Short mmCIF file of C-alpha atoms (C1' of nucleotides) in Angstrom, two decimals:
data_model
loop_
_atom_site.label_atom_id
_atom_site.label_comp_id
_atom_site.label_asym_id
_atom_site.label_seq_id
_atom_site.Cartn_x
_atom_site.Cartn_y
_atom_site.Cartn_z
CA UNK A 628 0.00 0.00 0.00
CA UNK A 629 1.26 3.49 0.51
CA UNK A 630 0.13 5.94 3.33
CA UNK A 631 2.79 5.65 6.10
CA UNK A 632 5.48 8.11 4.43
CA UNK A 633 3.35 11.12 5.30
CA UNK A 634 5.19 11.97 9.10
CA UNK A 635 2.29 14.48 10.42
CA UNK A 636 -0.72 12.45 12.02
CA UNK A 637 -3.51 11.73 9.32
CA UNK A 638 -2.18 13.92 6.46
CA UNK A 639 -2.66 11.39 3.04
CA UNK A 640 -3.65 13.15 0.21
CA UNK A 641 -6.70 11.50 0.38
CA UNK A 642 -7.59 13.26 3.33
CA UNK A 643 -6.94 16.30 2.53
CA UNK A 644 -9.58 16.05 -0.67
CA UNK A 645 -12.09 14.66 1.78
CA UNK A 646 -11.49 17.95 3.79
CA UNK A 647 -11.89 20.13 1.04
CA UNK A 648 -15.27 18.34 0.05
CA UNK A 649 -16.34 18.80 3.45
CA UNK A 650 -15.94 22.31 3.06
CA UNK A 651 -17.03 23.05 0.03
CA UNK A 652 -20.74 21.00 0.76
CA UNK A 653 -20.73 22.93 4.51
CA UNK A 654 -21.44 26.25 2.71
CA UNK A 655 -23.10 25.22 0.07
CA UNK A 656 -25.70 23.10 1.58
CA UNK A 657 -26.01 25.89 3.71
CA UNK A 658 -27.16 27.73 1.78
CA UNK A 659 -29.34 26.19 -0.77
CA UNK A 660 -29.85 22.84 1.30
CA UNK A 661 -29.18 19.23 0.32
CA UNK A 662 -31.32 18.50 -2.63
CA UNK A 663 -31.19 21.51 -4.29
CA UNK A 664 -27.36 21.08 -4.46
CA UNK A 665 -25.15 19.73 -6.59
CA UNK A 666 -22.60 16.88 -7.02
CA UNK A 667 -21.31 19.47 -9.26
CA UNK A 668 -20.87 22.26 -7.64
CA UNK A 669 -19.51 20.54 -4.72
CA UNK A 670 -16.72 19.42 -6.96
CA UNK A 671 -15.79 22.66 -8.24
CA UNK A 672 -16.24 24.76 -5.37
CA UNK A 673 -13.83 22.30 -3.90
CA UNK A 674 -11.80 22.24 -6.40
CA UNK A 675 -11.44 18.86 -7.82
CA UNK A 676 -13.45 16.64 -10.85
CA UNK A 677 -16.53 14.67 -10.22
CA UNK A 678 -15.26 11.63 -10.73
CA UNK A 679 -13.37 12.14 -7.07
CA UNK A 680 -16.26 13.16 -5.07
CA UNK A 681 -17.20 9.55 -6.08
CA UNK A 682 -14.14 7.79 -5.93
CA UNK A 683 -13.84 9.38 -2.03
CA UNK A 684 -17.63 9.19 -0.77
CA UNK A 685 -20.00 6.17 -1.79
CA UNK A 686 -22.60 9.04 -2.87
CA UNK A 687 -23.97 12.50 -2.19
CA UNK A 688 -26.14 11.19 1.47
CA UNK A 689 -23.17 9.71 2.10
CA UNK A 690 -20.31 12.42 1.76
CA UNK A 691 -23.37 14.50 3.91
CA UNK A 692 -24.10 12.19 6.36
CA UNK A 693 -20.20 12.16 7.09
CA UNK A 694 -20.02 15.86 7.46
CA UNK A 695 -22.93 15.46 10.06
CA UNK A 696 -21.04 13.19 11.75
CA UNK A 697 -17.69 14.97 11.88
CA UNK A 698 -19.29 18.38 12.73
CA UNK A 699 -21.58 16.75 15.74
CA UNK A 700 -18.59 15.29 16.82
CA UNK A 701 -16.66 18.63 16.98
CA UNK A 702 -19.15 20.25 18.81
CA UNK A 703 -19.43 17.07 21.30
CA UNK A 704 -16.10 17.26 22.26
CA UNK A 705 -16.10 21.04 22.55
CA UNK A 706 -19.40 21.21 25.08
CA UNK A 707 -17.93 18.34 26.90
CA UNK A 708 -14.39 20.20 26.87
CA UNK A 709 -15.99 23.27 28.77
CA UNK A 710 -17.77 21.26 31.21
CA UNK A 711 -14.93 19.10 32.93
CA UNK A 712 -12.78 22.41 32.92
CA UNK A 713 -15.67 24.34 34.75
CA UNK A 714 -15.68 21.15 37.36
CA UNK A 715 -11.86 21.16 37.09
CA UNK A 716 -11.65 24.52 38.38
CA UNK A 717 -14.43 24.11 40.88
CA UNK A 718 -17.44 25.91 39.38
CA UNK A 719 -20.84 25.46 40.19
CA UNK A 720 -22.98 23.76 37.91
CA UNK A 721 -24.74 27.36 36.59
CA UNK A 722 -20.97 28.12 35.99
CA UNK A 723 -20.68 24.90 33.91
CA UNK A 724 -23.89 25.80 32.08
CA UNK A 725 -22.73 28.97 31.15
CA UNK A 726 -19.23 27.59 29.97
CA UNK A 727 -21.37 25.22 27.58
CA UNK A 728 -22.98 28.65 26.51
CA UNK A 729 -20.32 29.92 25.65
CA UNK A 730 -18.46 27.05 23.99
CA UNK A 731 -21.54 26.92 22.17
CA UNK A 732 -21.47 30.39 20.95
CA UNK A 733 -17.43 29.69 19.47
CA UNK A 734 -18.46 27.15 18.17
CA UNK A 735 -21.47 28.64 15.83
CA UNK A 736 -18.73 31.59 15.36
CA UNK A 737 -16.71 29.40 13.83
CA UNK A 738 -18.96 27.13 12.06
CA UNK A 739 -21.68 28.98 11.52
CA UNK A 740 -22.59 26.92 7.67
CA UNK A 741 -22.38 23.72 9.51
CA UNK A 742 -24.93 25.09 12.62
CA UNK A 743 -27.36 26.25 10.04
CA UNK A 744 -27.13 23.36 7.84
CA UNK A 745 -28.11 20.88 11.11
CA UNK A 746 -30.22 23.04 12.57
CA UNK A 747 -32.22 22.87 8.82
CA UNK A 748 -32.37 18.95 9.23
CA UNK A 749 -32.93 18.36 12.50
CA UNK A 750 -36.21 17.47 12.39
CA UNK A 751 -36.73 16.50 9.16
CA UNK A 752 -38.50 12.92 8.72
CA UNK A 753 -38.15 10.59 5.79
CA UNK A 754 -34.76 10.75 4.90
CA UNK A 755 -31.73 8.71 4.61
CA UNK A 756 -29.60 10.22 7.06
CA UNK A 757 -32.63 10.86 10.10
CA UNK A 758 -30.97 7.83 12.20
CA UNK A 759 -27.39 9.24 11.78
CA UNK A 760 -28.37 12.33 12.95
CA UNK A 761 -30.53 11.54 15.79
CA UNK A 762 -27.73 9.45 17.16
CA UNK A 763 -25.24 12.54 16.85
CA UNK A 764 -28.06 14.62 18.60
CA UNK A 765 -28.35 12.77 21.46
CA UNK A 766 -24.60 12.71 22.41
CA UNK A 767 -24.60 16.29 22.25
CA UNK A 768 -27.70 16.70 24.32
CA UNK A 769 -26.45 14.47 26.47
CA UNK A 770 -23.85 16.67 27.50
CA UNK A 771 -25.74 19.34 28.85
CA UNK A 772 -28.24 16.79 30.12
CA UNK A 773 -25.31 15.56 32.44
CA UNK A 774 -24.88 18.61 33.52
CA UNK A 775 -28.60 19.61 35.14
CA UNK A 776 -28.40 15.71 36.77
CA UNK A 777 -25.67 16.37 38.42
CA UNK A 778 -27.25 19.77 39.55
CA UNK A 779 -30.23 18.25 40.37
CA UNK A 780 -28.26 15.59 42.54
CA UNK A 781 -26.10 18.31 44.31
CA UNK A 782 -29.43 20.43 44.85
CA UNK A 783 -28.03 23.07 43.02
CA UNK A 784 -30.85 22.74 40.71
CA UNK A 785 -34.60 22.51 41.15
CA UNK A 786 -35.51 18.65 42.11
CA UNK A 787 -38.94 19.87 39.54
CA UNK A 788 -36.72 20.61 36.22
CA UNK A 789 -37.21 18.17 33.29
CA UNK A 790 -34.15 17.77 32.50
CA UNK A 791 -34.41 16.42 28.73
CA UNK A 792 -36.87 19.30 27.81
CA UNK A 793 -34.65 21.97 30.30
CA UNK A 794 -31.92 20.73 28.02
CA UNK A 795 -33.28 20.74 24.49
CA UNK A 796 -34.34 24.84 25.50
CA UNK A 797 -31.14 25.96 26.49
CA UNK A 798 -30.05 24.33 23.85
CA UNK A 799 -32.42 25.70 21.62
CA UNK A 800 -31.87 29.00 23.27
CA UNK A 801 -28.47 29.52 22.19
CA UNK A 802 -28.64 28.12 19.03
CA UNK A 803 -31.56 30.76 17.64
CA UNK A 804 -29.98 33.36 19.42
CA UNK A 805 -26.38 32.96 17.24
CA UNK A 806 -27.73 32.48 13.99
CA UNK A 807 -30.03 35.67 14.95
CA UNK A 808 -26.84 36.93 15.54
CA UNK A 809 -24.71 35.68 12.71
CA UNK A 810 -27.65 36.45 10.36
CA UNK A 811 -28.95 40.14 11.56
CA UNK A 812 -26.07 41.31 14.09
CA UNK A 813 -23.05 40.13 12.69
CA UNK A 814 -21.19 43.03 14.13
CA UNK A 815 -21.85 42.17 17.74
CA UNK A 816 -19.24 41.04 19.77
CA UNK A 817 -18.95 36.98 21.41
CA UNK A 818 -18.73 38.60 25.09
CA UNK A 819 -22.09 40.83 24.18
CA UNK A 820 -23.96 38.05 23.32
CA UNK A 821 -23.04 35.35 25.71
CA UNK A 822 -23.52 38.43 28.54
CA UNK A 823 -27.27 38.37 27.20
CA UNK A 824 -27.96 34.51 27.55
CA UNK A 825 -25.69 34.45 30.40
CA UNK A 826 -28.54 37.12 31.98
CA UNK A 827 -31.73 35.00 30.44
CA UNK A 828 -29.88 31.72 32.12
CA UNK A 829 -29.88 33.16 35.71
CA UNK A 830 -32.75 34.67 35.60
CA UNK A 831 -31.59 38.18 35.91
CA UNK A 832 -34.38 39.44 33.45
CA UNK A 833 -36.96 40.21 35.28
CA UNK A 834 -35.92 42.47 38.56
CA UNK A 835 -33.90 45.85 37.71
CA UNK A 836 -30.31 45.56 37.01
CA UNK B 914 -62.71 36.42 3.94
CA UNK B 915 -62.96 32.47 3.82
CA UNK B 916 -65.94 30.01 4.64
CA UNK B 917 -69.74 31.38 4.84
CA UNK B 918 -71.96 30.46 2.41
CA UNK B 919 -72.40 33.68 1.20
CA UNK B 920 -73.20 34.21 -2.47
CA UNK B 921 -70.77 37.50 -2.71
CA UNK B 922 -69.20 37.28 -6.10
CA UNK B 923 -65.59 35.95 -5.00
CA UNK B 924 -65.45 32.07 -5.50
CA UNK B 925 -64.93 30.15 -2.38
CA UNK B 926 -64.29 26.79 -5.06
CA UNK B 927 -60.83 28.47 -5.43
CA UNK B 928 -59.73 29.01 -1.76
CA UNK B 929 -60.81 25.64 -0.62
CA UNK B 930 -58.77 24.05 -3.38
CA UNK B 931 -55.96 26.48 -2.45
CA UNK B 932 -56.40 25.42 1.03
CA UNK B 933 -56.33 22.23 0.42
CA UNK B 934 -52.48 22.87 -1.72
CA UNK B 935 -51.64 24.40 1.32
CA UNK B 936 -51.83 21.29 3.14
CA UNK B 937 -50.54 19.45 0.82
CA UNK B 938 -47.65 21.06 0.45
CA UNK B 939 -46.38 21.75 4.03
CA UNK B 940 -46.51 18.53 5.29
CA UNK B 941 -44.34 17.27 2.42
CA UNK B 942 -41.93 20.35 2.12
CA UNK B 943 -41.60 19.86 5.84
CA UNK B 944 -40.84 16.50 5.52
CA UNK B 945 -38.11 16.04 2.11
CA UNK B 946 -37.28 19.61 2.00
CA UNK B 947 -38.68 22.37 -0.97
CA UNK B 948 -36.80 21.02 -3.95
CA UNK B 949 -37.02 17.30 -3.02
CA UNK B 950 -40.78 17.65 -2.83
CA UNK B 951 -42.23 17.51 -6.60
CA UNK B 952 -45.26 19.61 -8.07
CA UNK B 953 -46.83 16.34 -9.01
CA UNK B 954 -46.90 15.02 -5.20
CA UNK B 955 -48.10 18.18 -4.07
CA UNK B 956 -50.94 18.00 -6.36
CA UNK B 957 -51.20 13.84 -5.72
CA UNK B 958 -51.80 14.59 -1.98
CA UNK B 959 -53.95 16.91 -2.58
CA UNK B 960 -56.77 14.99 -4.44
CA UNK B 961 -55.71 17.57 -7.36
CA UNK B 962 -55.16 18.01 -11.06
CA UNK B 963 -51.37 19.13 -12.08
CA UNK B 964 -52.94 21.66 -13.98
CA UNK B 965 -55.05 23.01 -11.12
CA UNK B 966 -51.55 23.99 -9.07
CA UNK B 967 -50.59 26.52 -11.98
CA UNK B 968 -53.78 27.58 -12.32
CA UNK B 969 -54.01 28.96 -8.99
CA UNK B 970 -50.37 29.63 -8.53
CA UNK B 971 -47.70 31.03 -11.19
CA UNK B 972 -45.12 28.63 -10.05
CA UNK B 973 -44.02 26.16 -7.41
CA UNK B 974 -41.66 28.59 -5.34
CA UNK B 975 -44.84 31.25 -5.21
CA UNK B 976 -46.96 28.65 -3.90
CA UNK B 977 -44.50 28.03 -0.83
CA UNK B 978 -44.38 31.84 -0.32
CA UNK B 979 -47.50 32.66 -0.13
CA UNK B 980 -47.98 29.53 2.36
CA UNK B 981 -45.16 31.01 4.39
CA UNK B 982 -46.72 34.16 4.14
CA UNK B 983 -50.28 32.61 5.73
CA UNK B 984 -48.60 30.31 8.40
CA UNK B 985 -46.65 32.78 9.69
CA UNK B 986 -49.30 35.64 9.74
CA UNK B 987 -51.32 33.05 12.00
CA UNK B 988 -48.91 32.76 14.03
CA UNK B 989 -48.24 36.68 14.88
CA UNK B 990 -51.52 37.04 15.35
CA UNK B 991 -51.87 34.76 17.33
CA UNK B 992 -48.88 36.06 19.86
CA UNK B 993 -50.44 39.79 19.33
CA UNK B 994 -53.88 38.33 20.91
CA UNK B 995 -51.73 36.32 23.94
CA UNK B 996 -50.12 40.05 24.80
CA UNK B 997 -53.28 42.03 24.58
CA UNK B 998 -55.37 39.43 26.10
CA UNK B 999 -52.95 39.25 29.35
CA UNK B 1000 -52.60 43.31 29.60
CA UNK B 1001 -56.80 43.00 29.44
CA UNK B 1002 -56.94 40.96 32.02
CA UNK B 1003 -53.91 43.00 34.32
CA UNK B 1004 -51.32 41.00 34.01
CA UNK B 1005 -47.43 41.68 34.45
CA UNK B 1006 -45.32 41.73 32.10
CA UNK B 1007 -43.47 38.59 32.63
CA UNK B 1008 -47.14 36.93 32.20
CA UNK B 1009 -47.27 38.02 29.08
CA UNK B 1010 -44.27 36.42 28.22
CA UNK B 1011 -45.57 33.29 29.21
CA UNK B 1012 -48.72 33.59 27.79
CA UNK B 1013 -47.00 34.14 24.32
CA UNK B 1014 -45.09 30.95 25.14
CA UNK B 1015 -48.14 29.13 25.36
CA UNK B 1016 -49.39 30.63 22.67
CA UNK B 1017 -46.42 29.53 20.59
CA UNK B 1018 -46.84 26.14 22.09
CA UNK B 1019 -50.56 26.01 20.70
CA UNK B 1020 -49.19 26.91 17.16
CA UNK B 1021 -46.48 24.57 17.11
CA UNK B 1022 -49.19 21.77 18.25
CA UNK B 1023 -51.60 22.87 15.78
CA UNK B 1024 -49.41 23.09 12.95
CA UNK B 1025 -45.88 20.84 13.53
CA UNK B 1026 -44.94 20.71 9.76
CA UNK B 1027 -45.41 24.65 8.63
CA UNK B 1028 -42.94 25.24 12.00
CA UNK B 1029 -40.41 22.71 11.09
CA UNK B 1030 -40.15 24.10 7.16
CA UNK B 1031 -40.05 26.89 8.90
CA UNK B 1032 -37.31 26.64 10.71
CA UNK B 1033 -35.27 25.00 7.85
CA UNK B 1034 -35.59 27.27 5.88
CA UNK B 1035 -34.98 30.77 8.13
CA UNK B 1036 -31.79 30.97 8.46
CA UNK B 1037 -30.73 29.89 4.47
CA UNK B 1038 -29.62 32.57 2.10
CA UNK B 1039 -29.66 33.09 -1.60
CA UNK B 1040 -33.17 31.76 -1.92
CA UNK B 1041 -35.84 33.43 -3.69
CA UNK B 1042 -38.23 33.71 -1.15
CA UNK B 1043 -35.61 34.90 1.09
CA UNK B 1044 -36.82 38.42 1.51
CA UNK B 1045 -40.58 37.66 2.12
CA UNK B 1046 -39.25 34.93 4.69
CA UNK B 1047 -37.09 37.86 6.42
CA UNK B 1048 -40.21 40.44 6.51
CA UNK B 1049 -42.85 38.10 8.42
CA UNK B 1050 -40.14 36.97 10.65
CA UNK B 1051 -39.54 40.43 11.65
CA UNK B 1052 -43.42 40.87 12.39
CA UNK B 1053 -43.88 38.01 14.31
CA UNK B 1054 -40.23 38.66 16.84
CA UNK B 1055 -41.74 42.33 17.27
CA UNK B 1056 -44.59 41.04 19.03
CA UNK B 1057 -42.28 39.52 21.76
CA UNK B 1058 -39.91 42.65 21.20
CA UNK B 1059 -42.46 45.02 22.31
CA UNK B 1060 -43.46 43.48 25.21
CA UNK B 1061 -40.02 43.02 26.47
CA UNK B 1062 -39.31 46.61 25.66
CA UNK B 1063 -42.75 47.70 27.55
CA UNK B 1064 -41.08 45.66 30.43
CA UNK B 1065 -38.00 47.41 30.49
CA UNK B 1066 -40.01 51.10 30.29
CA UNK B 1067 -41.87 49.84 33.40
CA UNK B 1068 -39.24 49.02 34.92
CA UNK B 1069 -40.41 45.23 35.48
CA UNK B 1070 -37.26 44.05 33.49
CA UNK B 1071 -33.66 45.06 33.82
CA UNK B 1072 -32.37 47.92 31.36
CA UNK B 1073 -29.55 45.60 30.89
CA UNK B 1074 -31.31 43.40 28.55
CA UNK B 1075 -30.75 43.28 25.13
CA UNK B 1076 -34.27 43.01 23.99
CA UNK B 1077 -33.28 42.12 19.93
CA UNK B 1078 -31.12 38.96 21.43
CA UNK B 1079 -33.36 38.12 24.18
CA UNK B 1080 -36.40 37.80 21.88
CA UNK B 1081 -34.41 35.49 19.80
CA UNK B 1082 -33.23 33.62 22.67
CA UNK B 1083 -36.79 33.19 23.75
CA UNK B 1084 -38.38 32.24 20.85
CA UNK B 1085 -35.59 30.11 20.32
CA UNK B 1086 -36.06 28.30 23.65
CA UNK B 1087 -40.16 27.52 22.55
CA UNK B 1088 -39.31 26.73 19.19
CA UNK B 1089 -36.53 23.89 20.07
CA UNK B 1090 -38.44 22.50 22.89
CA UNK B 1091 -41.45 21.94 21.00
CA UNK B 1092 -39.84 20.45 18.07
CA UNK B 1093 -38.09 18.15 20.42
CA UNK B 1094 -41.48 17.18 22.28
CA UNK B 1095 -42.84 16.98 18.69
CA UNK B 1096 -40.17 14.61 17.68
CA UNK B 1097 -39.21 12.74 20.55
CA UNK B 1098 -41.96 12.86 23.70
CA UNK B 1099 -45.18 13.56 21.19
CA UNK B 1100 -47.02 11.90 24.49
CA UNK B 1101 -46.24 14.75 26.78
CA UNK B 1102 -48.82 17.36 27.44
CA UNK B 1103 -48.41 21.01 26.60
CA UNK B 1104 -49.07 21.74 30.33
CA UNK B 1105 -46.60 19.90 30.65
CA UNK B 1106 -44.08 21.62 28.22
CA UNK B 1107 -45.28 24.96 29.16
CA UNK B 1108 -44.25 24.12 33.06
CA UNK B 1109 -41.00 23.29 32.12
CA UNK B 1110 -40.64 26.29 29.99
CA UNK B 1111 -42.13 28.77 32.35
CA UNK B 1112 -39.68 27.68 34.71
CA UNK B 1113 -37.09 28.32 32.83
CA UNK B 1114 -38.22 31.96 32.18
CA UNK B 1115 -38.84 32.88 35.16
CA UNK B 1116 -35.28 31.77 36.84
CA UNK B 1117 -36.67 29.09 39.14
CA UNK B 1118 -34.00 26.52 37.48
CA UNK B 1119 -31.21 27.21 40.08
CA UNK B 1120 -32.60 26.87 43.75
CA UNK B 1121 -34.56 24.01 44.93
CA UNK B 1122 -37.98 23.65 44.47
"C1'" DA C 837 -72.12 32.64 -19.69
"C1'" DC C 838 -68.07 32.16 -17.35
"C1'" DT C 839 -64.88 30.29 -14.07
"C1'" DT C 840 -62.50 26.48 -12.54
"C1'" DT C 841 -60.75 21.95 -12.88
"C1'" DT C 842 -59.22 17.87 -15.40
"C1'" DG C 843 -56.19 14.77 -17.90
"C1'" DC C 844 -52.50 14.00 -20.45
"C1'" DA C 845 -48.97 14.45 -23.81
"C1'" DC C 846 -44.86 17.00 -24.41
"C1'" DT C 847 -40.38 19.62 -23.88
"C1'" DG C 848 -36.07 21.12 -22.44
"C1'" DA C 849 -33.11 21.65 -18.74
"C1'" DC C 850 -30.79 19.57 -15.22
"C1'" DC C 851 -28.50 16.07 -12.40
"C1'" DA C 852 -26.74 11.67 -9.78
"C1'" DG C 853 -23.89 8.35 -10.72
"C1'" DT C 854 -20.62 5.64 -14.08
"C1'" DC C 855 -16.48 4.32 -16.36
"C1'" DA C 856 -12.54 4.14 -19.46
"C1'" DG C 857 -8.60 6.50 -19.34
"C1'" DT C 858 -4.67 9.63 -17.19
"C1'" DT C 859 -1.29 11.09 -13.67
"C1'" DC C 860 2.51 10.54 -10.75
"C1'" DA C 861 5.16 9.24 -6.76
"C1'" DA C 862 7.08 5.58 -4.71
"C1'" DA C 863 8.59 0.67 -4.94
"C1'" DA C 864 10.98 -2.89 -7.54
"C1'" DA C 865 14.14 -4.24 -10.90
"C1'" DA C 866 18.18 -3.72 -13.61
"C1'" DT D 675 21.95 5.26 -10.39
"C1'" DT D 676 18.57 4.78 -13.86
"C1'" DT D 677 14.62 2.42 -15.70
"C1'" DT D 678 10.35 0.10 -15.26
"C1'" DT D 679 6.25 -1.13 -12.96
"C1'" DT D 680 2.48 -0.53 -9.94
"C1'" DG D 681 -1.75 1.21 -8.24
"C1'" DA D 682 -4.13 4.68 -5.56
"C1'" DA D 683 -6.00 8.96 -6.73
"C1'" DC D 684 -8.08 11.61 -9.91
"C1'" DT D 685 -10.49 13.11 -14.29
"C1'" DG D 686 -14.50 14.56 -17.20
"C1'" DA D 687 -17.49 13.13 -20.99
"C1'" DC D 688 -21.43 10.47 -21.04
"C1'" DT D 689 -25.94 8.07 -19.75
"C1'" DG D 690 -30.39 7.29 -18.06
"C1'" DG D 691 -33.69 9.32 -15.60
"C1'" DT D 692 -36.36 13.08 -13.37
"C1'" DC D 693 -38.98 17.15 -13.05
"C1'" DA D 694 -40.86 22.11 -13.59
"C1'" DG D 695 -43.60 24.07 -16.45
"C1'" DT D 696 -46.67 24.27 -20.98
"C1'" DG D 697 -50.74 23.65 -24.03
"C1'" DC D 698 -55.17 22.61 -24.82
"C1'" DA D 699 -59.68 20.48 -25.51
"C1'" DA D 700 -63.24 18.67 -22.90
"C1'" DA D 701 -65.86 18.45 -18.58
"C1'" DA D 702 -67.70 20.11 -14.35
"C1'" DG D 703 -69.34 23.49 -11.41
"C1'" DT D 704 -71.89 27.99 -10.19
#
DNA sequence: ACTTTTGCACTGACCAGTCAGTTCAAAAAA
DNA sequence: TTTTTTGAACTGACTGGTCAGTGCAAAAGT
């Protein structure tokens, strides 16, 4: 075979097409959604003929369902990530919350195609790729799940919260609120925005400031 | 200007079948997506000629505006009457808010497909009906805008908030939760939901219960 | 009378997926 | 060293099929 040769971790040339596919579907799907884009276009936004779009992904649902995968997984890692620091360091469980906020937050900054893109077939029925996602869903969820048990269990929290639905609002809460952002307020800072939901989270709304 | 019997000159024959397009067409758009749902289905489902779509609408992209248009309109009204309804009757601010969260929990159980095409399709760009989409949006987060602002001039919400972000954030958090009962706890009762969600708003989350 | 719907054949554009052929760097042979 | 071979990676023209939208004469409704 070949691969070895290549010193850096993972760097075959192979993978660095896949990359580029990834990329080049992220914004385009984005945009104009899965059906109404093309093979085509994916190729040449990317770069590269056809023929390797093929030769690297078994077929269209399949190069997308990957880049669901990857993505999910990114974000995973990253939620998870802020919440054993925040324990690390000896937070409170609001504290941990509001480090998944914000990890949240970087990471729709940074991949703000890919948020848009899930957040567009999330709830979709009927198609190929429903199982794959709702798999990837549910370890993200999970994450912040974890987190209100455990506050629930150290009475931080409410013993009345439901934690799945608590979960899939905060959730949703900072995932409307950055594409709001992205979309209409682009200018706004990170900080400004997380200060907002930060405020919503602890309640801090209603009461003068 | 639909139903009654009336004999006034416009034809009701025409809305009904329009209606019935309507139908038709969210629950499939919401389902496979705007261009993976064909003009042929639309008409299958709806017990209706091919012909009969482009008779009553110039092309398959005006029909989904002009459903967009009517869902959404539905829905702002429907927020405007939770607002006025709770000031009627004296109520605070902050039970306004949660009377337009159970208001958007009605919608959302009423009509589950027009709010998850809605959703997908938001936050896309270079789309044709992505101006129209943008416009009714804006009508229907000014309801929950203005109240929040009304809040802040009575000085039953902090001047800290940053009403444009924390009306996303909020509809956010109704929108995600219901899709996710929708989805994944369809058994659950909107009390239910709305508990959990009123909660939330009003900061009882941290603190036991 | 006139509006609306039907049914169906047709067109032209567009697109997912295929496949025979090319490239080229590294391994094997000389 | 130099030459030859190998095969993974890549290419892009091509195919078979799909679909939005048209046209129109006859029927149904009001």
């Amino acid at each position: 075979m070949e691969s070895s040769s290549a010193p850096s971790g993972g760097s075959t040339r192979r993978e660095a097409t896949r990359q580029k596919l990834y990329e080049a579907a992220v914004t385009l799907i984005a945009e104009q959604g899965f059906s109404a884009t093309t093979v085509d276009e994916i190729a040449e936004r990317a770069g590269v003929a056809k023929g390797t779009v093929y030769y690297n992904f078994a077929s269209k649902s399949v190069l997308f369902e990957e880049l669901l995968r990857h993505g999910v997984g990114l974000l995973t890692a990253s939620l998870r990530e802020a919440a054993e620091q925040t324990a690390r360091d000896g937070g409170s469980k609001v504290d941990a919350l509001d480090a998944m906020i914000r990890a949240g937050l970087v990471f729709i900054d940074r991949y703000p195609s890919f948020t848009q893109l899930y957040v567009a077939e999330l709830w979709r029925t009927n198609r190929a790729w429903q199982s794959t996602l709702m798999v990837v869903r549910q370890q993200a969820v999970a994450v912040v799940e974890g987190v209100l048990r455990e506050g629930v269990d150290k009475g931080e929290f409410s013993e009345e919260i439901d934690v799945p639905l608590t979960a899939a609002a905060l959730v949703g809460m900072v995932l409307v609120a950055a594409l709001d952002w992205k979309s209409f307020q682009p200018e706004r800072s990170l900080d400004d925005v997380h200060a907002a939901l930060s405020r919503l989270l602890q309640g801090r709304v209603s009461g003068r400031g």
